[in-house]
PDB file of C-alpha atoms in Angstrom:
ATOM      1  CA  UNK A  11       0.000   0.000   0.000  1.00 44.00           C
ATOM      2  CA  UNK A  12       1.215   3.450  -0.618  1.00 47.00           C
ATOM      3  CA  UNK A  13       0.352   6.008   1.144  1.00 50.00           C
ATOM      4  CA  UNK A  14      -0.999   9.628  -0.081  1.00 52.00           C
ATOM      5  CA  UNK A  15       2.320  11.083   0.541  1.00 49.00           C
ATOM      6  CA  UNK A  16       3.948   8.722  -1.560  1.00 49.00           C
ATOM      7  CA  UNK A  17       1.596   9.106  -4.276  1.00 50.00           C
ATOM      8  CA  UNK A  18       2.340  12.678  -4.470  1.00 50.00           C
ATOM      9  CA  UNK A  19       6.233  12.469  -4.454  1.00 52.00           C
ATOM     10  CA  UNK A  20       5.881   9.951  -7.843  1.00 54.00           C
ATOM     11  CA  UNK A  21       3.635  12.052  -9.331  1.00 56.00           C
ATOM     12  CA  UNK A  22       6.112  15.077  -9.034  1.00 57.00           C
ATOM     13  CA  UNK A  23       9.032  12.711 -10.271  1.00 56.00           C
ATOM     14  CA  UNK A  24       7.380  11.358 -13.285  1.00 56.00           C
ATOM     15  CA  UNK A  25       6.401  15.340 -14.314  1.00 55.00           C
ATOM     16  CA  UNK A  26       9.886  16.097 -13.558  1.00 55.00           C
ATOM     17  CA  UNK A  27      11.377  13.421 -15.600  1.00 54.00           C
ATOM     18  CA  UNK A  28       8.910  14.273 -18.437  1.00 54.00           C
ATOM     19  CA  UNK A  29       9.385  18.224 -18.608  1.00 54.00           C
ATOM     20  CA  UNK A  30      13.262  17.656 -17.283  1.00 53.00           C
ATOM     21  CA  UNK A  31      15.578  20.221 -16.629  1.00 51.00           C
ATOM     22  CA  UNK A  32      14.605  24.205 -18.197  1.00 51.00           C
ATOM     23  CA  UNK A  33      17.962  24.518 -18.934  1.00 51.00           C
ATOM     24  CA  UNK A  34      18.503  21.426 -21.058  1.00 54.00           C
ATOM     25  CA  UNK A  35      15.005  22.011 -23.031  1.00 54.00           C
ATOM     26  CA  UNK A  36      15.371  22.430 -26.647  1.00 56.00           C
ATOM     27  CA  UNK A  37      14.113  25.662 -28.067  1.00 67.00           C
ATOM     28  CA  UNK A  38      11.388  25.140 -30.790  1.00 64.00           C
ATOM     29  CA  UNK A  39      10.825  27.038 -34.189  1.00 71.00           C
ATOM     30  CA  UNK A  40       7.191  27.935 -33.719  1.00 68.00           C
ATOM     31  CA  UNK A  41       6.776  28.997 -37.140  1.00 70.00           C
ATOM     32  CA  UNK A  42       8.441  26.079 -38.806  1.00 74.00           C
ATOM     33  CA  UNK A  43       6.036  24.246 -36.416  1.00 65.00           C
ATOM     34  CA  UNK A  44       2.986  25.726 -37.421  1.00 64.00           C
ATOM     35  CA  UNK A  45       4.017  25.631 -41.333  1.00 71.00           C
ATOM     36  CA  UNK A  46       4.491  21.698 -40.643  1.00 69.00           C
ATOM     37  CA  UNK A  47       1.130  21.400 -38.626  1.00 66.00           C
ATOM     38  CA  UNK A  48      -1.013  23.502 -41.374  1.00 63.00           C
ATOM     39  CA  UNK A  49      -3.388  20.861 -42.983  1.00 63.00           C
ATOM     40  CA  UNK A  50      -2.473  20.204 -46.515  1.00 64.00           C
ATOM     41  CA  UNK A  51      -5.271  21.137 -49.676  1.00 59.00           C
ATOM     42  CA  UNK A  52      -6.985  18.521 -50.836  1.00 56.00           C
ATOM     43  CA  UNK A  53      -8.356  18.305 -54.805  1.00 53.00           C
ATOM     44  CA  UNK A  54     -11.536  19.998 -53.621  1.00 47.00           C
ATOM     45  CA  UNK A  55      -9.978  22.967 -52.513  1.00 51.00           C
ATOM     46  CA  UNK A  56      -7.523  23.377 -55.432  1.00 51.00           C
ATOM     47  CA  UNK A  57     -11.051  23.218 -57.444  1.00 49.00           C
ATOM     48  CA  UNK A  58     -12.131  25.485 -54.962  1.00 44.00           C
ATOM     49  CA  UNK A  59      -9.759  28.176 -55.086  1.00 48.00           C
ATOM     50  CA  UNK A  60      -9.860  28.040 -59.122  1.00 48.00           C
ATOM     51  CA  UNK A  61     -11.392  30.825 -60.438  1.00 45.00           C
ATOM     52  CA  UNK A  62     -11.697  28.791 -63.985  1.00 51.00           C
ATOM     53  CA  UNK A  63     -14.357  26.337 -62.440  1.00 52.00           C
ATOM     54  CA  UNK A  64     -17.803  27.361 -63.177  1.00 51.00           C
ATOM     55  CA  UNK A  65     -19.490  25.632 -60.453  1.00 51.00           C
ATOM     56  CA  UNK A  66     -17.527  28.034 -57.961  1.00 48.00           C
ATOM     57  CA  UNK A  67     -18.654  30.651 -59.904  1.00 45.00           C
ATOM     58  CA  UNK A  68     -22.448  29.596 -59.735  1.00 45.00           C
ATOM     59  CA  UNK A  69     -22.065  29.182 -55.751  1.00 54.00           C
ATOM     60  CA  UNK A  70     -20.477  32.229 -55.299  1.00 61.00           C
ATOM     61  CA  UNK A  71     -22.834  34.724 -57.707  1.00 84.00           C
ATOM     62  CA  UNK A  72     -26.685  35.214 -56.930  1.00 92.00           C
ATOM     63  CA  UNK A  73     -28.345  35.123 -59.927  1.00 94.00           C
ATOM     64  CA  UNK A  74     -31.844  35.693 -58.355  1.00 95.00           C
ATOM     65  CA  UNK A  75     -32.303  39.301 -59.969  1.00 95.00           C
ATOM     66  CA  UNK A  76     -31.533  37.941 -63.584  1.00 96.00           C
ATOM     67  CA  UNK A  77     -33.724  34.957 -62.866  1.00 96.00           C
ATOM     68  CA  UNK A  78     -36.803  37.039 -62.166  1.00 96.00           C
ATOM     69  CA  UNK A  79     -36.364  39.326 -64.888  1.00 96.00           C
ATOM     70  CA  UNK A  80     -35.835  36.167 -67.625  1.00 97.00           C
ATOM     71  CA  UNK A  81     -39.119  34.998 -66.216  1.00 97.00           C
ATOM     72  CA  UNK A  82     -40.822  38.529 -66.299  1.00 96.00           C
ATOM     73  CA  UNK A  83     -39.134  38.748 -70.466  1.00 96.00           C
ATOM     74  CA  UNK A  84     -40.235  35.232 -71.307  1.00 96.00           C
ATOM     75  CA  UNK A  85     -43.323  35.343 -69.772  1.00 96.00           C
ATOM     76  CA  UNK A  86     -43.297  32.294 -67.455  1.00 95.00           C
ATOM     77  CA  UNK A  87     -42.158  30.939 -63.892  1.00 96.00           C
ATOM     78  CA  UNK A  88     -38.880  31.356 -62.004  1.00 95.00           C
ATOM     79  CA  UNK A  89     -38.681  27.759 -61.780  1.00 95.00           C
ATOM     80  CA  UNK A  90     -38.653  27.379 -65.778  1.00 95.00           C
ATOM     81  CA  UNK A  91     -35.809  29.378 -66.376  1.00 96.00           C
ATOM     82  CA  UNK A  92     -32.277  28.075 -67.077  1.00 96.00           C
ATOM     83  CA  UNK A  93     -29.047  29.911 -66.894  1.00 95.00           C
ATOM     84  CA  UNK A  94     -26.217  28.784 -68.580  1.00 94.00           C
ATOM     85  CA  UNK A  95     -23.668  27.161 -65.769  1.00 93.00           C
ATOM     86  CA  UNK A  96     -20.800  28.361 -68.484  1.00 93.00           C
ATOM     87  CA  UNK A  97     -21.920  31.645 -68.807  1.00 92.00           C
ATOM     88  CA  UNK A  98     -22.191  32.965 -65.269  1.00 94.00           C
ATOM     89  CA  UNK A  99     -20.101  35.770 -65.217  1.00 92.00           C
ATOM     90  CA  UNK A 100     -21.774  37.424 -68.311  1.00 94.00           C
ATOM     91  CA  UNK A 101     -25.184  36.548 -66.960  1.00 95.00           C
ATOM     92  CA  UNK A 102     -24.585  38.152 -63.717  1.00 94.00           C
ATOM     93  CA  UNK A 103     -23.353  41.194 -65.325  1.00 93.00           C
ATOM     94  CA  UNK A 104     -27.189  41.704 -66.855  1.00 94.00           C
ATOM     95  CA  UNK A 105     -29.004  43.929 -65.066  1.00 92.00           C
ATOM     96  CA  UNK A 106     -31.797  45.224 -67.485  1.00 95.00           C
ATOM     97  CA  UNK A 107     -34.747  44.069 -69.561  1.00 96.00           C
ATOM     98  CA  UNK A 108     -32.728  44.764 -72.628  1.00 96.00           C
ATOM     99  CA  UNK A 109     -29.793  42.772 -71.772  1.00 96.00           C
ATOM    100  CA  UNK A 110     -31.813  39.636 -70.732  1.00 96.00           C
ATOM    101  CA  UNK A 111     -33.359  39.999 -73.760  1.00 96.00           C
ATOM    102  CA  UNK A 112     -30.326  39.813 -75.793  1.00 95.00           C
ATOM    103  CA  UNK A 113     -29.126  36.718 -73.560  1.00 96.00           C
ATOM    104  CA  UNK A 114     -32.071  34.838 -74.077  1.00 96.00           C
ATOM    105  CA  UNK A 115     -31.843  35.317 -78.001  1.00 95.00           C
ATOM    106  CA  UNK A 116     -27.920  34.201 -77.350  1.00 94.00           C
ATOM    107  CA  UNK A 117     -29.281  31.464 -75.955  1.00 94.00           C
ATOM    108  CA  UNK A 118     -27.680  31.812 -72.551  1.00 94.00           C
ATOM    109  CA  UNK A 119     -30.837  31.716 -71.088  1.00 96.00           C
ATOM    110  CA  UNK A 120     -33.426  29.493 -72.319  1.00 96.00           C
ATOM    111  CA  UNK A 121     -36.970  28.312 -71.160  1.00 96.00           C
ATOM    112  CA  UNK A 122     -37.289  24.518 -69.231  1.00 95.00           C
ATOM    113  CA  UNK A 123     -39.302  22.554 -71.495  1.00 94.00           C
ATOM    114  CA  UNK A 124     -43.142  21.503 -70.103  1.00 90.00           C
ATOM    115  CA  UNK A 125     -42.466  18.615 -68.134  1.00 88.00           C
ATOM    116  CA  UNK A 126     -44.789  15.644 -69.119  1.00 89.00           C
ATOM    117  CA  UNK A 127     -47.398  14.309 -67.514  1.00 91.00           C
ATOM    118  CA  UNK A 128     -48.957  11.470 -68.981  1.00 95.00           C
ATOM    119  CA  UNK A 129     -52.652  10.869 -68.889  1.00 95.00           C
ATOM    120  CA  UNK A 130     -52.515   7.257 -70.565  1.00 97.00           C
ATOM    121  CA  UNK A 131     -53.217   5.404 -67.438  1.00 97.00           C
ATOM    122  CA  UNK A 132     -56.224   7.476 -66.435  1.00 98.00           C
ATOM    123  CA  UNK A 133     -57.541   7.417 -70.200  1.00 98.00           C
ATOM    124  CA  UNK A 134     -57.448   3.817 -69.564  1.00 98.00           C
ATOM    125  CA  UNK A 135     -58.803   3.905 -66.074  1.00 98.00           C
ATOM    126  CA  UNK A 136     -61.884   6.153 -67.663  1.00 97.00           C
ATOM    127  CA  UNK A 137     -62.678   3.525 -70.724  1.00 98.00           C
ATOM    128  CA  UNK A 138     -62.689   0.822 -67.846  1.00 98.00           C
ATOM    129  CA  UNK A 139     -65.041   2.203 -66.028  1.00 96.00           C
ATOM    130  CA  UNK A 140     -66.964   3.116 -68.654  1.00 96.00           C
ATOM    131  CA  UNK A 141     -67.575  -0.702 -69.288  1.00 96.00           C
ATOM    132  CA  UNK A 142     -68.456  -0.851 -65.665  1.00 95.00           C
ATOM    133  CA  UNK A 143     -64.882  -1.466 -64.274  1.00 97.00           C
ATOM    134  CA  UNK A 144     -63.775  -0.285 -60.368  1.00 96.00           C
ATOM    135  CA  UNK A 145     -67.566   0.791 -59.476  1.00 94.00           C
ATOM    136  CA  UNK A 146     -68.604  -2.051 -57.178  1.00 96.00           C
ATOM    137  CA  UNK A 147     -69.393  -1.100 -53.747  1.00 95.00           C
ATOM    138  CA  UNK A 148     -66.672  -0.796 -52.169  1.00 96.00           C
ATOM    139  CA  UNK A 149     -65.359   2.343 -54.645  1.00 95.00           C
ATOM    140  CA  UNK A 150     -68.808   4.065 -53.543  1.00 95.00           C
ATOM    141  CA  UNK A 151     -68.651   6.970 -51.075  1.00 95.00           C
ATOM    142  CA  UNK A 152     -72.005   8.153 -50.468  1.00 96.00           C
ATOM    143  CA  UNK A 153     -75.797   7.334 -51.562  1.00 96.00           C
ATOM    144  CA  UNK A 154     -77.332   6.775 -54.509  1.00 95.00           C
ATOM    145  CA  UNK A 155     -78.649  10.138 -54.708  1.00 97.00           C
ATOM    146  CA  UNK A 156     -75.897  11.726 -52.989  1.00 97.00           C
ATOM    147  CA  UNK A 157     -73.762  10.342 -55.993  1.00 95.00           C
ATOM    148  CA  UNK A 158     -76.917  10.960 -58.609  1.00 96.00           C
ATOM    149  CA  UNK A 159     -79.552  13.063 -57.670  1.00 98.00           C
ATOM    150  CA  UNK A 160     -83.082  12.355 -58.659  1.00 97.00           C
ATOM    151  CA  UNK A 161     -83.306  16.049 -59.440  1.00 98.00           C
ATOM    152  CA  UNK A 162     -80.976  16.454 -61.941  1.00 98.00           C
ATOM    153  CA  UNK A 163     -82.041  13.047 -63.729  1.00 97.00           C
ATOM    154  CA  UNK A 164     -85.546  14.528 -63.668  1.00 98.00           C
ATOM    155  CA  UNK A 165     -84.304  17.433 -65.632  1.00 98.00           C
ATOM    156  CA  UNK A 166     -81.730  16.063 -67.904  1.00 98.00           C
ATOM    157  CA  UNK A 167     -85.085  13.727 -68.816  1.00 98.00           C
ATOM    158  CA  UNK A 168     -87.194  16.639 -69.108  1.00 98.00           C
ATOM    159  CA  UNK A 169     -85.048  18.786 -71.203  1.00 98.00           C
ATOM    160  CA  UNK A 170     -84.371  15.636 -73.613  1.00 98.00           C
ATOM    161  CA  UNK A 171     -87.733  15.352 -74.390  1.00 98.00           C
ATOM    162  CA  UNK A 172     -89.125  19.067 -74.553  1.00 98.00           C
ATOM    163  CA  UNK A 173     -86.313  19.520 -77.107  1.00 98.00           C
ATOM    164  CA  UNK A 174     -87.497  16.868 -79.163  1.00 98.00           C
ATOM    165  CA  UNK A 175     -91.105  18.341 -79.082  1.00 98.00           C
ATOM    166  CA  UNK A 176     -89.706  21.513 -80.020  1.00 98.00           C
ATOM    167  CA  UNK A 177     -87.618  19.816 -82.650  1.00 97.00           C
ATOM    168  CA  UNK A 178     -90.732  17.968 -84.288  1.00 97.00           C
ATOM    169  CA  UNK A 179     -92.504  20.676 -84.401  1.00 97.00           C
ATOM    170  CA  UNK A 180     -90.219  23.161 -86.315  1.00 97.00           C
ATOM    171  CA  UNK A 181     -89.828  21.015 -88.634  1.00 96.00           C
ATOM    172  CA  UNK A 182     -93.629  19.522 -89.185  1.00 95.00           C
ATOM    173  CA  UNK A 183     -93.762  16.369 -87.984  1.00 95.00           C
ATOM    174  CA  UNK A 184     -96.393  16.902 -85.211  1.00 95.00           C
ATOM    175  CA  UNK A 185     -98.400  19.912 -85.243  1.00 95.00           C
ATOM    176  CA  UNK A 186     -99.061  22.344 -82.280  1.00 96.00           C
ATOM    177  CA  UNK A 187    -101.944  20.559 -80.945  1.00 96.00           C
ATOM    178  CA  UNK A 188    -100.213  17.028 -80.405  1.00 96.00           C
ATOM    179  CA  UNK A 189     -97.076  19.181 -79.046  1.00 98.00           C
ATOM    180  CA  UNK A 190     -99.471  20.273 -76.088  1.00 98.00           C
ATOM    181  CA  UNK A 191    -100.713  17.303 -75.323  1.00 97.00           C
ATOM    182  CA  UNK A 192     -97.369  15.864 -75.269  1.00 97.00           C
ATOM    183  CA  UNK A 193     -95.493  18.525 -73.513  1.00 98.00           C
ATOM    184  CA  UNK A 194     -97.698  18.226 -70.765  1.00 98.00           C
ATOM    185  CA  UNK A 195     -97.723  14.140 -70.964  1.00 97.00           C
ATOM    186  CA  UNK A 196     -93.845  14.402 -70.469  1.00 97.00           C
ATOM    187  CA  UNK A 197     -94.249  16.648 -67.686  1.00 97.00           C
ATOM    188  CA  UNK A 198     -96.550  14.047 -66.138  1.00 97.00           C
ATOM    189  CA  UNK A 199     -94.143  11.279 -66.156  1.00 96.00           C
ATOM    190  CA  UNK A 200     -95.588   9.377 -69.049  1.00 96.00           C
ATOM    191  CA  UNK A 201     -92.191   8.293 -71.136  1.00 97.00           C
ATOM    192  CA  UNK A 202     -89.597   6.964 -69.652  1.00 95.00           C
ATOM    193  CA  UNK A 203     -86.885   8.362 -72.294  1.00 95.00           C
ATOM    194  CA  UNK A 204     -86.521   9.260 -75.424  1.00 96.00           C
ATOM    195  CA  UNK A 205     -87.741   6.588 -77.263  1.00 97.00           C
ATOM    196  CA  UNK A 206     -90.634   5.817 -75.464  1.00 97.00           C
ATOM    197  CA  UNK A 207     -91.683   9.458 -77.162  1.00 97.00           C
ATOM    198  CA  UNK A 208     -90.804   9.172 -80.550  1.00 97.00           C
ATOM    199  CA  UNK A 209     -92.611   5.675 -80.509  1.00 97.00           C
ATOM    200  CA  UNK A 210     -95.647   7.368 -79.289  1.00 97.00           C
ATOM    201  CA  UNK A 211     -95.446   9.934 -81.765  1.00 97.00           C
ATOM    202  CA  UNK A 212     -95.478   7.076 -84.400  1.00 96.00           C
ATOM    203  CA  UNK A 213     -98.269   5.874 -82.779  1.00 96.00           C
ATOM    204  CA  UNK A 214    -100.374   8.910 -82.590  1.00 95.00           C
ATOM    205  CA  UNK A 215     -99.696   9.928 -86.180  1.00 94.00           C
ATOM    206  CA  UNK A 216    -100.744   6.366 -87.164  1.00 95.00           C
ATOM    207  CA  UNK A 217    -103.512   6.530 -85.152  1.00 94.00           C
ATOM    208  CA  UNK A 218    -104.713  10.272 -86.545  1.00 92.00           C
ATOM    209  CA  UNK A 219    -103.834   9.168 -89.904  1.00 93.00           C
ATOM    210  CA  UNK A 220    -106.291   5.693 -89.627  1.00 94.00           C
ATOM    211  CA  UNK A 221    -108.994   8.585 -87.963  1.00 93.00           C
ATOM    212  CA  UNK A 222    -108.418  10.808 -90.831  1.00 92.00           C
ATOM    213  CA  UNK A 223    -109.025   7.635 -93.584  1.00 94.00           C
ATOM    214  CA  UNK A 224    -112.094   6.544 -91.980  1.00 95.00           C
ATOM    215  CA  UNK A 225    -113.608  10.072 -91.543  1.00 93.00           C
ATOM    216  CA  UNK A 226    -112.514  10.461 -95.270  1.00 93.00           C
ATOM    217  CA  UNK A 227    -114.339   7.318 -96.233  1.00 93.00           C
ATOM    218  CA  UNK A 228    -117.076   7.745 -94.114  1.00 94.00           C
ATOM    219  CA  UNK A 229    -117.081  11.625 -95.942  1.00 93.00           C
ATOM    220  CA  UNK A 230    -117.393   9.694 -99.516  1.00 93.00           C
ATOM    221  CA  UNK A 231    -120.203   7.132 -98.491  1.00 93.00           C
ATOM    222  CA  UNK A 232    -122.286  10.205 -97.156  1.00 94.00           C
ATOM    223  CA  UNK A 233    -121.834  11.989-100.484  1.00 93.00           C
ATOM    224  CA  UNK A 234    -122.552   8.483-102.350  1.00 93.00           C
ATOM    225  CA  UNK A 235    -125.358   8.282-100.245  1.00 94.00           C
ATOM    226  CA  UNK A 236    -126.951  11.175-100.400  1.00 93.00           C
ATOM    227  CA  UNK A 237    -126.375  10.948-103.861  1.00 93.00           C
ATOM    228  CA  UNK A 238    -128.104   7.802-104.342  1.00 93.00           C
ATOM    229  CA  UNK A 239    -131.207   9.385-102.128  1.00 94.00           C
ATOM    230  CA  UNK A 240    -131.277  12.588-104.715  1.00 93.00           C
ATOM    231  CA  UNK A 241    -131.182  10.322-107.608  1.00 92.00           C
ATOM    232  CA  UNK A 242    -133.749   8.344-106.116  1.00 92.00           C
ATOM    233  CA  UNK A 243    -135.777  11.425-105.304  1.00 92.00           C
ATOM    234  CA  UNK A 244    -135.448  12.599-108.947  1.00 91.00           C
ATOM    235  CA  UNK A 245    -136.888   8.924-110.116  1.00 91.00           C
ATOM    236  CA  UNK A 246    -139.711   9.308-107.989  1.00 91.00           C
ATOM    237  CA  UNK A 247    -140.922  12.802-108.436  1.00 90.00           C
ATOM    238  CA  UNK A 248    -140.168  12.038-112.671  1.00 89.00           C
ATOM    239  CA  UNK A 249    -142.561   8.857-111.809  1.00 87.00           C
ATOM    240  CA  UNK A 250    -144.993  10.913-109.888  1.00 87.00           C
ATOM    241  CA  UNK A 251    -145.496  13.451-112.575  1.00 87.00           C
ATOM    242  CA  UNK A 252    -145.970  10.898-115.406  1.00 85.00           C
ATOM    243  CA  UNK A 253    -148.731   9.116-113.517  1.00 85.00           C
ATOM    244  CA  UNK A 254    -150.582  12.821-112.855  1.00 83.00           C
ATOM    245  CA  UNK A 255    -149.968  12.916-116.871  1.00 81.00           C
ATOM    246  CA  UNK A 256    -151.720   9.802-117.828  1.00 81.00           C
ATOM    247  CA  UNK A 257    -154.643  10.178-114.778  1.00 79.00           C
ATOM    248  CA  UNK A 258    -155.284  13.821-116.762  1.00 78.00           C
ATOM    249  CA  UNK A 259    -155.633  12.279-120.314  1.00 68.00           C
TER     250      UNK A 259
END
């Protein structure tokens, strides 16, 4: 075991021995020292420290104001310009409208091209679901109504067939007396679409047609008729005056 005294008297022989005598230590060249204690440059800061390089030259020059005013001359985003890397020290020497001008015609400066974003996949998504593709239950959010409301299929239904009436009869093919009737049919939920219209219009216009041919015939068997009863008439009252004739002689 050593004691706390003896601790202390190794300690101060061991420093002694280490630092030894003041008068023996050998003076040091603190400059040499330092020189040989500098860190040597490394290839990134010889690329650093050359001038020449014209990604230095990008980091070290803010090209912000030139940027804006390219976008203000070509008449788009900040984001769309591009400056050439090359060409930064001419660039940042720009300071007017005119200049930028003259750099974007040099083509120093030069518009990003639109960057594409393809719809193919959703054209093809669409024509799926057209054929009834991704619209089962569980790609529903919402009612039935809530997705397509009664209203607006009432409408859309209404304004279908109104335009039709209108449509048949500008041009003749029902006349304004069956386009009231059917206006008012439509609004009371009669057809169910389109075609349930233009089949009734066939059917009406059959319909008035067959009326019209019978009232027509029925028209020509009246005249026949009462044609037959004058001719008749005629026979008889011809008759009647011979026999008052023959009674006088």
């Amino acid at each position: 075991m050593i004691g706390r005294e003896g601790k202390t008297e190794g300690k101060g022989e061991e420093k002694r021995e280490r630092d030894g005598d003041t008068k023996n230590r050998k003076t040091i060249d603190w400059p040499a020292r330092h020189e040989q204690l500098k860190p040597q440059p490394t290839s990134y800061d010889n690329n650093f420290n050359d001038t020449n390089n014209p990604s230095i030259l990008r980091q070290a020059v803010n090209l912000r104001t030139q940027k804006r005013l390219a976008a203000s001359v070509i008449g788009c985003g900040k984001r769309k310009i591009w400056l050439d890397p090359n060409e930064v020290s001419e660039i940042s020497n720009a300071n007017s409208r005119q200049t930028i001008r003259k750099l974007v015609s040099d083509g120093l400066i030069i518009r990003k091209p639109v960057t594409m974003h393809s719809r193919s996949r959703a054209r093809e998504l669409n024509l799926a679901r057209r054929d009834g593709r991704h619209r089962g239950f569980g790609k529903r959010k919402g009612t039935a109504d809530a997705r397509m409301p009664q209203q607006v299929l009432w409408m859309r239904r209404q304004r279908v067939l109104r335009r039709l009436l209108v449509k048949y009869r500008a041009s003749g093919k029902i006349d304004k007396h069956l386009y009231h009737e059917l206006y008012h049919s439509s609004k009371g939920n009669t057809f169910k679409h389109k075609r349930a219209l233009v089949e009734h219009i066939h059917r009406a216009k059959a319909e008035m047609a067959r009326e019209r041919a019978i009232t027509e015939e029925m028209d020509v068997r009246r005249q026949k008729n009462k044609a037959a009863r004058e001719r008749k008439a005629e026979r008889q009252a011809a008759k009647r005056q011979e026999l008052a004739g023959e009674e006088e002689a």
